[in-house]
Amino acid sequence: GEIPAPDRDELGRVMTRHLALSIEECGLRRGVNTMRRHLIWYARGRAGAHEFRRRVVRLEDPAEIVREIEAFLSGGYDHAGG
């Protein structure tokens, strides 16, 4: 059978945890840089993905990235036509 896509809450937990583990494993700068491509992948195909990508690729502070994840998954970018 097919595995269902995670809901927004689960996806948010996974994205945030993956970010934390990447930073823990690779250090702050490299961990954040590595996670950018993963975050974009997580967002692919969801409403607001384009705007999320545009915003997150510029960020270096993990707290700001988490805020963007929350905004994206709460539908804050849906109007941006991702």
Short mmCIF file of C-alpha atoms in Angstrom, two decimals, residues 28-73:
data_model
loop_
_atom_site.label_atom_id
_atom_site.label_comp_id
_atom_site.label_asym_id
_atom_site.label_seq_id
_atom_site.Cartn_x
_atom_site.Cartn_y
_atom_site.Cartn_z
CA LEU A 28 25.53 25.67 13.22
CA ARG A 29 26.65 27.07 9.89
CA ARG A 30 27.05 23.83 7.97
CA GLY A 31 23.96 22.30 9.60
CA VAL A 32 21.77 25.23 8.54
CA ASN A 33 23.25 25.31 5.04
CA THR A 34 22.68 21.57 4.61
CA MET A 35 19.12 21.80 5.88
CA ARG A 36 18.06 24.46 3.39
CA ARG A 37 17.84 21.92 0.57
CA HIS A 38 16.02 19.44 2.82
CA LEU A 39 13.52 22.06 3.94
CA ILE A 40 12.82 22.94 0.33
CA TRP A 41 12.28 19.26 -0.40
CA TYR A 42 9.87 18.92 2.54
CA ALA A 43 7.88 21.89 1.21
CA ARG A 44 7.71 20.68 -2.40
CA GLY A 45 4.20 20.40 -3.76
CA ARG A 46 2.54 22.22 -0.87
CA ALA A 47 0.75 25.53 -1.07
CA GLY A 48 3.17 28.37 -0.37
CA ALA A 49 6.30 26.33 -1.15
CA HIS A 50 7.75 28.96 -3.47
CA GLU A 51 7.46 31.73 -0.87
CA PHE A 52 8.82 29.44 1.85
CA ARG A 53 11.85 28.64 -0.31
CA ARG A 54 12.41 32.30 -1.11
CA ARG A 55 12.46 33.17 2.58
CA VAL A 56 14.29 30.21 4.10
CA VAL A 57 17.30 30.23 1.76
CA ARG A 58 18.39 33.56 3.23
CA LEU A 59 18.16 32.62 6.90
CA GLU A 60 21.02 31.58 9.16
CA ASP A 61 19.37 31.71 12.59
CA PRO A 62 17.67 28.41 13.51
CA ALA A 63 14.99 30.24 15.51
CA GLU A 64 14.06 32.27 12.44
CA ILE A 65 13.97 29.11 10.33
CA VAL A 66 11.61 27.47 12.84
CA ARG A 67 9.35 30.55 12.69
CA GLU A 68 9.28 30.28 8.90
CA ILE A 69 8.44 26.57 9.12
CA GLU A 70 5.56 27.39 11.47
CA ALA A 71 4.30 30.21 9.23
CA PHE A 72 4.51 28.01 6.14
CA LEU A 73 2.71 25.07 7.72
#
